[in-house]
CSV table of C-alpha atoms in Angstrom, one decimal:
chain,number,residue,atom,x,y,z
I,216,MET,CA,27.5,-127.4,-109.4
I,217,LEU,CA,29.0,-130.0,-107.1
I,218,THR,CA,25.9,-132.1,-107.1
I,219,ALA,CA,25.7,-131.9,-110.9
I,220,ASP,CA,29.4,-132.9,-111.3
I,221,LEU,CA,28.9,-135.9,-108.9
I,222,ARG,CA,25.9,-137.0,-110.9
I,223,LYS,CA,27.8,-136.8,-114.2
I,224,ASP,CA,30.7,-138.7,-112.7
I,225,SER,CA,28.4,-141.4,-111.5
I,226,GLU,CA,26.8,-141.8,-115.0
I,227,ILE,CA,30.1,-141.9,-116.7
I,228,TRP,CA,31.3,-144.6,-114.1
I,229,GLU,CA,28.3,-146.7,-114.9
I,230,MET,CA,28.9,-146.6,-118.7
I,231,LYS,CA,32.6,-147.0,-118.1
I,232,GLU,CA,32.1,-150.5,-116.8
I,233,GLU,CA,30.8,-151.5,-120.3
I,234,TYR,CA,32.3,-149.1,-122.8
I,235,LEU,CA,35.8,-148.4,-121.2
I,236,ARG,CA,36.5,-151.7,-119.9
I,237,ARG,CA,39.5,-153.9,-120.6
I,238,PRO,CA,39.2,-156.4,-123.4
I,239,THR,CA,37.8,-159.8,-122.2
I,240,THR,CA,39.3,-163.1,-123.1
I,241,GLU,CA,36.7,-163.4,-125.9
I,242,ASP,CA,37.5,-159.9,-127.1
I,243,LEU,CA,41.3,-160.6,-127.3
I,244,GLN,CA,40.7,-163.9,-129.1
I,245,ARG,CA,38.6,-162.1,-131.8
I,246,LEU,CA,41.4,-159.4,-132.1
I,247,LEU,CA,44.0,-162.2,-132.4
I,248,ASP,CA,42.0,-163.9,-135.1
I,249,ILE,CA,41.7,-160.7,-137.1
I,250,GLY,CA,45.3,-160.0,-136.7
I,251,GLU,CA,46.2,-163.5,-138.0
I,252,ILE,CA,43.9,-163.0,-141.1
I,253,ARG,CA,45.8,-159.7,-141.7
I,254,GLY,CA,49.2,-161.5,-141.6
I,255,PHE,CA,50.1,-160.5,-138.0
I,256,PRO,CA,49.6,-163.5,-135.6
I,257,GLY,CA,49.7,-162.2,-132.0
I,258,MET,CA,48.8,-158.7,-132.9
I,259,VAL,CA,46.0,-157.1,-130.7
I,260,GLY,CA,45.9,-153.7,-132.4
I,261,SER,CA,47.7,-150.5,-133.2
I,262,ILE,CA,48.8,-147.9,-130.6
I,263,ASP,CA,49.2,-144.1,-131.0
I,264,CYS,CA,48.7,-140.9,-129.2
I,265,MET,CA,46.2,-138.1,-129.8
I,266,HIS,CA,46.9,-134.8,-128.2
I,267,TRP,CA,44.0,-132.4,-127.4
I,268,GLU,CA,45.4,-128.9,-127.1
I,269,TRP,CA,44.4,-127.1,-124.0
I,270,LYS,CA,44.0,-123.4,-125.0
I,271,ASN,CA,44.0,-122.1,-121.4
I,272,CYS,CA,46.7,-124.5,-120.0
I,273,PRO,CA,48.4,-122.9,-117.0
I,274,THR,CA,51.9,-121.6,-117.9
I,275,ALA,CA,53.5,-123.8,-115.3
I,276,TRP,CA,52.1,-126.9,-117.0
I,277,LYS,CA,53.0,-126.0,-120.5
I,278,GLY,CA,55.1,-128.7,-122.2
I,279,GLN,CA,53.3,-131.5,-120.4
I,280,TYR,CA,50.2,-131.4,-122.7
I,281,THR,CA,51.5,-129.6,-125.8
I,282,ARG,CA,54.3,-131.8,-127.2
I,283,THR,CA,54.4,-133.4,-130.6
I,284,LEU,CA,52.1,-136.3,-131.6
I,285,ASN,CA,53.3,-139.8,-130.7
I,286,ASP,CA,55.3,-138.3,-127.9
I,287,ILE,CA,57.1,-141.1,-126.0
I,288,ASN,CA,56.8,-139.0,-122.8
I,289,VAL,CA,53.1,-139.5,-122.9
I,290,PHE,CA,53.6,-143.2,-123.3
I,291,ASP,CA,55.9,-143.3,-120.3
I,292,ARG,CA,52.9,-142.2,-118.1
I,293,SER,CA,50.6,-144.8,-119.7
I,294,PRO,CA,49.3,-147.8,-117.6
I,295,ILE,CA,48.8,-150.0,-120.7
I,296,PHE,CA,51.2,-152.7,-119.6
I,297,ASP,CA,50.3,-152.6,-115.8
I,298,ASP,CA,48.1,-155.7,-116.1
I,299,ILE,CA,51.0,-157.7,-117.7
I,300,LEU,CA,53.5,-156.6,-115.1
I,301,GLN,CA,51.0,-157.4,-112.3
I,302,GLY,CA,50.2,-160.8,-113.8
I,303,ARG,CA,46.5,-159.9,-114.4
I,304,ALA,CA,46.5,-160.0,-118.2
I,305,PRO,CA,45.2,-163.0,-120.1
I,306,ARG,CA,48.0,-165.2,-121.5
I,307,VAL,CA,48.6,-165.1,-125.2
I,308,GLN,CA,50.6,-167.6,-127.2
I,309,TYR,CA,51.0,-167.6,-131.0
I,310,VAL,CA,53.3,-169.1,-133.6
I,311,VAL,CA,55.1,-167.1,-136.4
I,312,ASN,CA,57.3,-168.7,-138.9
I,313,GLY,CA,57.7,-171.8,-136.8
I,314,HIS,CA,58.6,-169.9,-133.6
I,315,GLN,CA,56.4,-169.7,-130.6
I,316,TYR,CA,55.9,-166.4,-128.7
I,317,ASP,CA,54.0,-165.7,-125.5
I,318,MET,CA,53.3,-161.9,-125.4
I,319,ALA,CA,51.0,-160.0,-127.7
I,320,TYR,CA,52.2,-156.9,-129.5
I,321,TYR,CA,50.9,-153.7,-131.1
I,322,LEU,CA,51.8,-152.1,-134.5
I,323,THR,CA,53.3,-148.7,-134.1
I,324,ASP,CA,55.2,-145.9,-135.9
I,325,GLY,CA,58.9,-145.4,-135.7
I,326,ILE,CA,58.9,-143.2,-132.5
I,327,TYR,CA,58.1,-146.1,-130.2
I,328,PRO,CA,61.0,-148.2,-128.7
I,329,LYS,CA,62.1,-151.5,-130.1
I,330,TRP,CA,60.4,-153.6,-127.4
I,331,SER,CA,59.0,-157.1,-128.0
I,332,THR,CA,55.5,-155.7,-127.6
I,333,PHE,CA,56.0,-153.1,-130.5
I,334,ILE,CA,56.4,-153.8,-134.2
I,335,GLN,CA,57.3,-150.9,-136.4
I,336,SER,CA,57.4,-150.5,-140.2
I,337,ILE,CA,60.7,-150.6,-142.1
I,338,SER,CA,61.6,-147.0,-143.0
I,339,LEU,CA,63.9,-147.8,-145.8
I,340,PRO,CA,62.9,-151.3,-147.0
I,341,GLN,CA,65.4,-153.2,-149.1
I,342,GLY,CA,64.2,-156.0,-151.3
I,343,PRO,CA,60.6,-157.3,-152.1
I,344,LYS,CA,60.0,-158.9,-148.6
I,345,ALA,CA,60.8,-155.8,-146.6
I,346,GLU,CA,58.8,-153.7,-149.0
I,347,LEU,CA,55.8,-155.9,-148.8
I,348,PHE,CA,56.1,-155.9,-145.0
I,349,ALA,CA,56.2,-152.1,-144.7
I,350,LYS,CA,53.3,-151.8,-147.1
I,351,VAL,CA,51.1,-154.2,-145.1
I,352,GLN,CA,52.2,-152.9,-141.7
I,353,GLU,CA,51.5,-149.3,-142.6
I,354,SER,CA,48.2,-150.2,-144.1
I,355,THR,CA,47.1,-152.1,-141.1
I,356,ARG,CA,48.2,-149.4,-138.7
I,357,LYS,CA,45.9,-146.9,-140.4
I,358,ASP,CA,43.1,-148.3,-138.2
I,359,VAL,CA,44.1,-146.3,-135.2
I,360,GLU,CA,44.6,-143.1,-137.3
I,361,ARG,CA,41.2,-143.5,-138.8
I,362,ALA,CA,39.7,-144.1,-135.3
I,363,PHE,CA,41.2,-140.7,-134.1
I,364,GLY,CA,39.9,-139.1,-137.2
I,365,VAL,CA,36.4,-140.5,-136.7
I,366,LEU,CA,36.4,-139.4,-133.1
I,367,GLN,CA,37.4,-135.8,-134.0
I,368,SER,CA,35.0,-135.5,-136.9
I,369,ARG,CA,32.1,-137.0,-134.8
I,370,PHE,CA,32.7,-134.7,-131.8
I,371,ALA,CA,33.9,-131.2,-132.8
I,372,ILE,CA,34.7,-130.5,-129.1
I,373,VAL,CA,37.7,-132.7,-129.3
I,374,LYS,CA,38.8,-131.3,-132.6
I,375,ASN,CA,39.2,-127.7,-131.5
I,376,PRO,CA,41.4,-126.4,-128.6
I,377,ALA,CA,39.8,-127.1,-125.2
I,378,ILE,CA,38.8,-123.8,-123.5
I,379,LEU,CA,37.7,-125.3,-120.2
I,380,TRP,CA,39.8,-124.3,-117.3
I,381,ASP,CA,39.3,-127.4,-115.1
I,382,LYS,CA,41.5,-130.4,-116.0
I,383,LYS,CA,38.9,-132.8,-114.5
I,384,GLN,CA,36.2,-131.4,-116.8
I,385,ILE,CA,38.4,-131.9,-119.8
I,386,GLY,CA,39.0,-135.5,-118.9
I,387,MET,CA,35.2,-136.1,-118.3
I,388,VAL,CA,34.5,-134.6,-121.7
I,389,MET,CA,37.0,-136.9,-123.4
I,390,ARG,CA,35.8,-140.0,-121.6
I,391,THR,CA,32.2,-139.2,-122.5
I,392,CYS,CA,33.0,-138.8,-126.2
I,393,ILE,CA,34.9,-142.1,-126.2
I,394,ILE,CA,32.1,-143.9,-124.6
I,395,LEU,CA,29.6,-142.5,-127.0
I,396,HIS,CA,31.9,-143.4,-129.9
I,397,ASN,CA,32.2,-147.0,-128.6
I,398,MET,CA,28.5,-147.2,-128.2
I,399,VAL,CA,28.1,-146.3,-131.9
I,400,VAL,CA,30.8,-148.8,-133.0
I,401,GLU,CA,29.0,-151.6,-131.1
I,402,ASN,CA,25.7,-150.7,-132.6
I,403,GLU,CA,27.1,-150.6,-136.1
I,404,ARG,CA,29.8,-153.3,-135.9
I,405,ASN,CA,27.9,-156.0,-137.8
I,406,GLY,CA,27.3,-153.5,-140.6
I,407,TYR,CA,31.0,-152.9,-141.5
I,408,THR,CA,33.0,-155.8,-140.1
I,409,GLN,CA,35.5,-156.5,-142.8
I,410,TYR,CA,37.1,-159.8,-141.4
I,411,ASP,CA,35.2,-163.0,-141.1
I,412,THR,CA,36.6,-165.1,-138.2
I,413,SER,CA,34.0,-167.8,-138.4
I,414,GLU,CA,36.5,-170.2,-140.0
I,415,PHE,CA,38.3,-170.4,-136.6
I,416,GLU,CA,35.1,-170.6,-134.6
I,417,GLU,CA,33.7,-173.4,-136.8
I,418,GLY,CA,37.0,-175.3,-136.7
I,419,THR,CA,37.5,-175.3,-140.5
I,420,SER,CA,40.8,-173.5,-140.0
I,421,THR,CA,43.4,-173.9,-137.2
I,422,ARG,CA,44.4,-170.6,-135.5
I,423,SER,CA,47.9,-170.2,-134.4
I,424,SER,CA,47.1,-167.5,-131.8
I,425,ASN,CA,45.3,-168.4,-128.5
I,426,VAL,CA,44.5,-166.6,-125.4
I,427,ASP,CA,43.8,-168.1,-121.9
I,428,ALA,CA,42.3,-166.3,-118.9
I,429,PRO,CA,44.9,-165.6,-116.2
I,430,ASN,CA,45.1,-167.9,-113.2
I,431,THR,CA,43.7,-165.7,-110.4
I,432,SER,CA,44.6,-168.3,-107.8
I,433,GLU,CA,48.4,-167.7,-108.3
I,434,MET,CA,50.3,-165.8,-105.7
I,435,PRO,CA,50.6,-162.0,-106.3
I,436,PRO,CA,53.6,-161.1,-108.3
I,437,ASN,CA,56.7,-160.1,-106.4
I,438,LEU,CA,59.2,-157.4,-107.4
I,439,ALA,CA,61.6,-160.0,-108.9
I,440,ASN,CA,58.8,-161.4,-111.2
I,441,MET,CA,57.8,-157.8,-112.2
I,442,LEU,CA,61.4,-157.0,-113.2
I,443,LEU,CA,61.7,-160.2,-115.2
I,444,ILE,CA,58.5,-159.4,-117.1
I,445,ARG,CA,59.7,-155.8,-117.6
I,446,THR,CA,62.9,-157.1,-119.1
I,447,HIS,CA,61.0,-159.5,-121.3
I,448,LEU,CA,58.8,-156.5,-122.5
I,449,ARG,CA,61.9,-154.5,-123.4
I,450,ASP,CA,63.8,-157.4,-125.0
I,451,ARG,CA,65.3,-155.8,-128.2
I,452,GLN,CA,66.7,-159.2,-129.5
I,453,LEU,CA,63.2,-160.8,-129.2
I,454,HIS,CA,61.8,-157.8,-131.0
I,455,GLU,CA,64.1,-158.3,-133.9
I,456,ARG,CA,63.5,-162.0,-134.1
I,457,LEU,CA,59.7,-161.5,-134.0
I,458,LYS,CA,59.9,-158.8,-136.7
I,459,ASN,CA,62.0,-161.0,-139.0
I,460,ASP,CA,59.5,-163.8,-138.5
I,461,LEU,CA,56.6,-161.5,-139.3
I,462,VAL,CA,58.4,-160.3,-142.5
I,463,GLU,CA,58.6,-164.0,-143.6
I,464,ASN,CA,55.0,-164.6,-142.6
I,465,ILE,CA,53.7,-161.6,-144.6
I,466,TRP,CA,55.7,-162.8,-147.6
I,467,ASN,CA,54.4,-166.3,-147.4
I,468,LYS,CA,50.8,-165.1,-146.9
I,469,PHE,CA,50.7,-162.3,-149.4
I,470,GLY,CA,53.8,-162.6,-151.6
I,471,ASN,CA,52.1,-164.5,-154.4
I,472,ASP,CA,49.6,-161.6,-154.7
I,473,GLU,CA,52.4,-159.2,-155.4
I,474,ASP,CA,53.9,-161.4,-158.1
I,475,GLU,CA,50.6,-161.5,-160.0
């Protein structure tokens, strides 16, 4: 059993380098281009949480893995911003409504905090601009919900409660399913890509979002720099300004369509 587990871990690790890797600079630029086409310059995707119920979860651990969806406590344990804090993440710059920003963001639902890296919908939109923004944001954010739905429909093992006792095995099963899912997506991508970014690549249109590889020759970040970046991540005023600029950008891009 030990030998078999080690072999499985080795196989997963080999595939992880390709199918669970961080986005490259080229990947991020493609995501930024798609975000710009959809009216969200600087957006690199949507973020959400999917809980997989553990049927035989030990009593002492209950509550850690069985809370409500989108649980902010799950996000608190997430390493998603570690690369930014450590200075390893590619640098992103983009312009919205005439204002320049230097940190990419995700579309989220209302449970996430009002940070400069999260853009929520407007729960009670007042006026045509706010209503259009809420409509476009919620429509765009459905991508992540569809992704979880496809994952669960494709692999029944993650749709039903897990009955494995070993937490390590549960993690291995989930990683394996995600790797297989990403392999399928890569194989079928050209068949269902909805957004043509060739206008940016061919230079016929000027992109307002750009990404540069990090300068690896820089000194490692010290605590003061990390705290400064952390403050920037959690800047509520910056969040509000970016959101207002995005409301205007969505209106300028799609407002005429609503009037017709």
